[in-house]
Amino acid sequence: MTQITLVEGDITQQEVDVVVNAANSSLLGGGGVDGAIHRKGGPEILADCRALRAGHYGKGLPTGRAVATTAGRLPARWVVHTVGPVYRAEEYEERAGLLASCYRESLRVSVELGARSMAFPAISAGIYGWPVEDAARIALTAVAEALADARGELEEVRFVLFGEATYETFEQVERELGQRS
Ligand code: APR
């Protein structure tokens, strides 16, 4: 049974097989989690991202999709980059589907890699403006549903929340969803 855990902290310090990056479609870095991962992980991650852009992802990584690279100097084996949707109330349904896809696709890629543990940030809940409570509900629901299908070797899916407010929101939503004992 794969454990879903919540921790408050910095995703670049998590000792897991896969760290999920809240990237943008360029795959060439940014702020927030993206900036932290590239800063701490070092140039090898960007080199892998450039190779992806020169190859299969010439036009960039589409929103809702996921792709793996080395984790460079991070205490992880891989970084799985995924591109969340920017929040836009007028297009809520379509974009909520894309956000759920980020979790599903990142899980699928990680299981294919043979990962036993993985860490997610709160995708789209920062610069991309998604309200944290709704982002948490989409995240926890998508991961629970995806784990019901293919869990492979995955023993732990860890949500790493930056700051107490985000952590408490995820904890509250997890309780509401009945996922927390
Ligand atoms: N560890 C864990 N979580 C973090 C960290 C960190 N080191 N740094 C930021 N966060 C949190 C934010 O507080 C937010 O809750 O990750 C969540 C996602 O925020 P962003 O990193 O801003 O990601 P997102 O909202 O998906 O926006 C993506 O921002 O950095 C750029 O290149 C990226 O264009 C893309 C956009």
Short mmCIF file of C-alpha atoms and ligand atoms in Angstrom, two decimals:
data_model
loop_
_atom_site.label_atom_id
_atom_site.label_comp_id
_atom_site.label_asym_id
_atom_site.label_seq_id
_atom_site.Cartn_x
_atom_site.Cartn_y
_atom_site.Cartn_z
CA MET A 1 0.00 0.00 0.00
CA THR A 2 1.59 3.28 -1.11
CA GLN A 3 1.75 5.84 1.74
CA ILE A 4 0.69 9.44 0.98
CA THR A 5 2.51 11.78 3.36
CA LEU A 6 2.55 15.55 3.90
CA VAL A 7 5.63 17.39 5.11
CA GLU A 8 6.42 21.08 5.52
CA GLY A 9 9.78 21.95 4.01
CA ASP A 10 12.02 22.44 1.01
CA ILE A 11 11.56 19.93 -1.79
CA THR A 12 15.26 20.17 -2.75
CA GLN A 13 16.22 18.59 0.57
CA GLN A 14 14.00 15.54 0.27
CA GLU A 15 15.82 12.20 0.06
CA VAL A 16 13.53 10.46 -2.39
CA ASP A 17 13.96 8.75 -5.76
CA VAL A 18 11.95 11.37 -7.67
CA VAL A 19 11.55 15.10 -7.03
CA VAL A 20 8.74 16.63 -9.10
CA ASN A 21 9.45 20.11 -10.48
CA ALA A 22 6.72 22.71 -11.07
CA ALA A 23 8.32 23.79 -14.34
CA ASN A 24 7.20 25.93 -17.25
CA SER A 25 6.93 24.66 -20.81
CA SER A 26 10.36 26.02 -21.77
CA LEU A 27 12.00 23.59 -19.32
CA LEU A 28 14.77 26.18 -19.02
CA GLY A 29 14.22 27.19 -15.39
CA GLY A 30 12.33 29.89 -13.56
CA GLY A 31 11.54 30.97 -10.01
CA GLY A 32 9.87 29.13 -7.12
CA VAL A 33 10.39 25.38 -7.04
CA ASP A 34 11.89 25.48 -10.54
CA GLY A 35 14.52 28.00 -9.46
CA ALA A 36 15.33 26.08 -6.28
CA ILE A 37 15.73 22.76 -8.08
CA HIS A 38 18.02 24.18 -10.76
CA ARG A 39 20.02 26.18 -8.21
CA LYS A 40 20.54 23.27 -5.83
CA GLY A 41 20.62 20.54 -8.48
CA GLY A 42 23.24 22.23 -10.61
CA PRO A 43 23.87 22.55 -14.34
CA GLU A 44 23.40 18.86 -15.22
CA ILE A 45 19.65 19.25 -14.84
CA LEU A 46 19.56 22.16 -17.29
CA ALA A 47 21.83 20.27 -19.67
CA ASP A 48 19.32 17.38 -19.71
CA CYS A 49 16.46 19.87 -20.20
CA ARG A 50 18.26 21.48 -23.14
CA ALA A 51 18.73 18.03 -24.69
CA LEU A 52 14.99 17.41 -24.36
CA ARG A 53 14.29 20.76 -26.05
CA ALA A 54 16.72 19.85 -28.84
CA GLY A 55 14.98 16.52 -29.30
CA HIS A 56 11.50 15.26 -28.62
CA TYR A 57 10.29 18.44 -26.90
CA GLY A 58 11.36 20.95 -29.50
CA LYS A 59 8.30 23.08 -28.85
CA GLY A 60 8.58 22.70 -25.07
CA LEU A 61 6.73 20.48 -22.60
CA PRO A 62 2.95 20.88 -22.94
CA THR A 63 0.86 21.75 -19.86
CA GLY A 64 -0.21 18.61 -17.99
CA ARG A 65 2.65 16.45 -19.30
CA ALA A 66 5.75 15.16 -17.43
CA VAL A 67 9.32 14.24 -18.39
CA ALA A 68 12.30 12.97 -16.37
CA THR A 69 15.87 14.22 -16.17
CA THR A 70 18.81 13.61 -13.87
CA ALA A 71 18.54 15.09 -10.38
CA GLY A 72 22.13 16.42 -10.53
CA ARG A 73 23.34 17.22 -7.02
CA LEU A 74 19.94 16.80 -5.33
CA PRO A 75 19.58 13.86 -2.88
CA ALA A 76 17.34 12.17 -5.44
CA ARG A 77 17.80 10.01 -8.53
CA TRP A 78 15.56 11.87 -10.95
CA VAL A 79 13.68 15.14 -11.37
CA VAL A 80 10.31 14.75 -13.10
CA HIS A 81 9.41 18.09 -14.66
CA THR A 82 5.72 18.86 -15.15
CA VAL A 83 3.99 22.03 -16.34
CA GLY A 84 0.97 23.14 -14.34
CA PRO A 85 -1.80 25.34 -15.74
CA VAL A 86 -2.00 29.03 -14.84
CA TYR A 87 -5.16 29.61 -12.78
CA ARG A 88 -7.98 31.23 -14.81
CA ALA A 89 -11.47 31.10 -13.28
CA GLU A 90 -13.18 31.43 -16.69
CA GLU A 91 -11.52 28.21 -17.84
CA TYR A 92 -11.65 26.37 -14.54
CA GLU A 93 -12.85 22.95 -15.69
CA GLU A 94 -10.34 22.51 -18.53
CA ARG A 95 -7.44 23.80 -16.44
CA ALA A 96 -8.37 21.74 -13.38
CA GLY A 97 -8.17 18.69 -15.66
CA LEU A 98 -4.69 19.73 -16.73
CA LEU A 99 -3.58 20.16 -13.11
CA ALA A 100 -4.82 16.66 -12.26
CA SER A 101 -2.93 15.40 -15.33
CA CYS A 102 0.33 16.84 -13.91
CA TYR A 103 0.01 14.52 -10.91
CA ARG A 104 -1.16 11.51 -12.91
CA GLU A 105 1.56 11.87 -15.54
CA SER A 106 4.33 12.53 -12.99
CA LEU A 107 3.26 9.40 -11.12
CA ARG A 108 3.17 7.35 -14.34
CA VAL A 109 6.68 8.49 -15.37
CA SER A 110 8.01 7.82 -11.85
CA VAL A 111 6.50 4.30 -11.73
CA GLU A 112 8.04 3.62 -15.17
CA LEU A 113 11.44 4.67 -13.79
CA GLY A 114 11.01 2.18 -10.94
CA ALA A 115 10.90 4.88 -8.25
CA ARG A 116 10.07 3.75 -4.72
CA SER A 117 9.49 7.25 -3.36
CA MET A 118 8.60 10.63 -4.84
CA ALA A 119 8.03 14.20 -3.68
CA PHE A 120 5.47 16.63 -5.13
CA PRO A 121 5.29 20.39 -4.60
CA ALA A 122 1.91 22.15 -4.67
CA ILE A 123 1.88 22.50 -8.45
CA SER A 124 0.38 25.77 -9.82
CA ALA A 125 -0.26 27.08 -6.26
CA GLY A 126 2.53 29.68 -6.44
CA ILE A 127 3.39 31.92 -9.38
CA TYR A 128 0.63 30.27 -11.43
CA GLY A 129 -1.92 31.57 -8.93
CA TRP A 130 -4.07 28.52 -8.20
CA PRO A 131 -5.98 28.90 -4.89
CA VAL A 132 -4.12 26.60 -2.48
CA GLU A 133 -7.17 24.81 -1.05
CA ASP A 134 -8.46 23.88 -4.50
CA ALA A 135 -4.95 22.95 -5.68
CA ALA A 136 -4.69 20.64 -2.66
CA ARG A 137 -8.05 19.01 -3.39
CA ILE A 138 -7.12 18.38 -7.02
CA ALA A 139 -3.66 17.09 -6.03
CA LEU A 140 -4.77 14.70 -3.27
CA THR A 141 -7.70 13.40 -5.32
CA ALA A 142 -5.62 12.84 -8.47
CA VAL A 143 -2.85 11.02 -6.60
CA ALA A 144 -5.29 8.79 -4.68
CA GLU A 145 -7.08 7.88 -7.93
CA ALA A 146 -3.82 7.24 -9.83
CA LEU A 147 -2.48 5.02 -7.03
CA ALA A 148 -5.62 2.91 -7.21
CA ASP A 149 -4.45 1.90 -10.69
CA ALA A 150 -0.70 1.55 -11.21
CA ARG A 151 1.46 1.90 -8.15
CA GLY A 152 4.46 -0.19 -9.28
CA GLU A 153 7.19 -0.14 -6.63
CA LEU A 154 6.01 3.14 -5.13
CA GLU A 155 6.09 3.00 -1.34
CA GLU A 156 5.71 6.72 -0.62
CA VAL A 157 4.21 9.76 -2.33
CA ARG A 158 5.24 12.82 -0.31
CA PHE A 159 3.73 16.28 -0.66
CA VAL A 160 6.35 18.83 0.38
CA LEU A 161 4.62 22.06 1.36
CA PHE A 162 6.54 25.33 1.60
CA GLY A 163 5.43 27.22 4.70
CA GLU A 164 3.00 26.41 7.51
CA ALA A 165 -0.08 27.92 5.81
CA THR A 166 0.20 25.67 2.76
CA TYR A 167 0.98 22.64 4.91
CA GLU A 168 -2.08 23.25 7.12
CA THR A 169 -4.31 23.76 4.09
CA PHE A 170 -3.22 20.42 2.62
CA GLU A 171 -3.70 18.73 6.01
CA GLN A 172 -7.21 20.17 6.30
CA VAL A 173 -8.17 19.10 2.77
CA GLU A 174 -6.73 15.63 3.37
CA ARG A 175 -8.98 15.34 6.45
CA GLU A 176 -12.02 16.55 4.50
CA LEU A 177 -11.32 13.98 1.78
CA GLY A 178 -11.18 11.33 4.48
CA GLN A 179 -7.65 10.43 3.49
CA ARG A 180 -6.25 11.30 6.88
CA SER A 181 -6.85 9.16 9.89
N1 APR B 1 10.13 23.48 -1.92
C1 APR B 1 8.80 23.17 -1.90
N2 APR B 1 7.84 24.00 -2.33
C2 APR B 1 8.24 25.21 -2.80
C3 APR B 1 9.59 25.61 -2.87
C4 APR B 1 10.55 24.68 -2.40
N3 APR B 1 11.87 24.95 -2.40
N4 APR B 1 9.64 26.87 -3.40
C5 APR B 1 8.37 27.24 -3.64
N5 APR B 1 7.52 26.25 -3.28
C6 APR B 1 6.06 26.21 -3.33
C7 APR B 1 5.33 27.51 -3.50
O1 APR B 1 5.19 28.16 -2.24
C8 APR B 1 4.00 27.01 -4.03
O2 APR B 1 3.18 26.56 -2.96
O3 APR B 1 5.71 25.45 -4.48
C9 APR B 1 4.39 25.79 -4.88
C10 APR B 1 4.41 26.06 -6.39
O4 APR B 1 4.90 27.37 -6.60
P1 APR B 1 5.82 27.75 -7.89
O5 APR B 1 7.17 27.20 -7.70
O6 APR B 1 5.65 29.21 -8.08
O7 APR B 1 5.17 26.94 -9.11
P2 APR B 1 3.86 27.25 -9.96
O8 APR B 1 2.84 28.00 -9.19
O9 APR B 1 3.49 25.92 -10.54
O10 APR B 1 4.39 28.23 -11.10
C11 APR B 1 5.27 27.69 -12.07
O11 APR B 1 6.86 29.41 -11.73
O12 APR B 1 9.01 29.05 -11.10
C12 APR B 1 8.21 29.31 -12.17
O13 APR B 1 9.35 28.28 -14.01
C13 APR B 1 8.23 28.16 -13.16
O14 APR B 1 7.03 29.40 -14.80
C14 APR B 1 6.91 28.38 -13.84
C15 APR B 1 6.01 28.83 -12.71
#
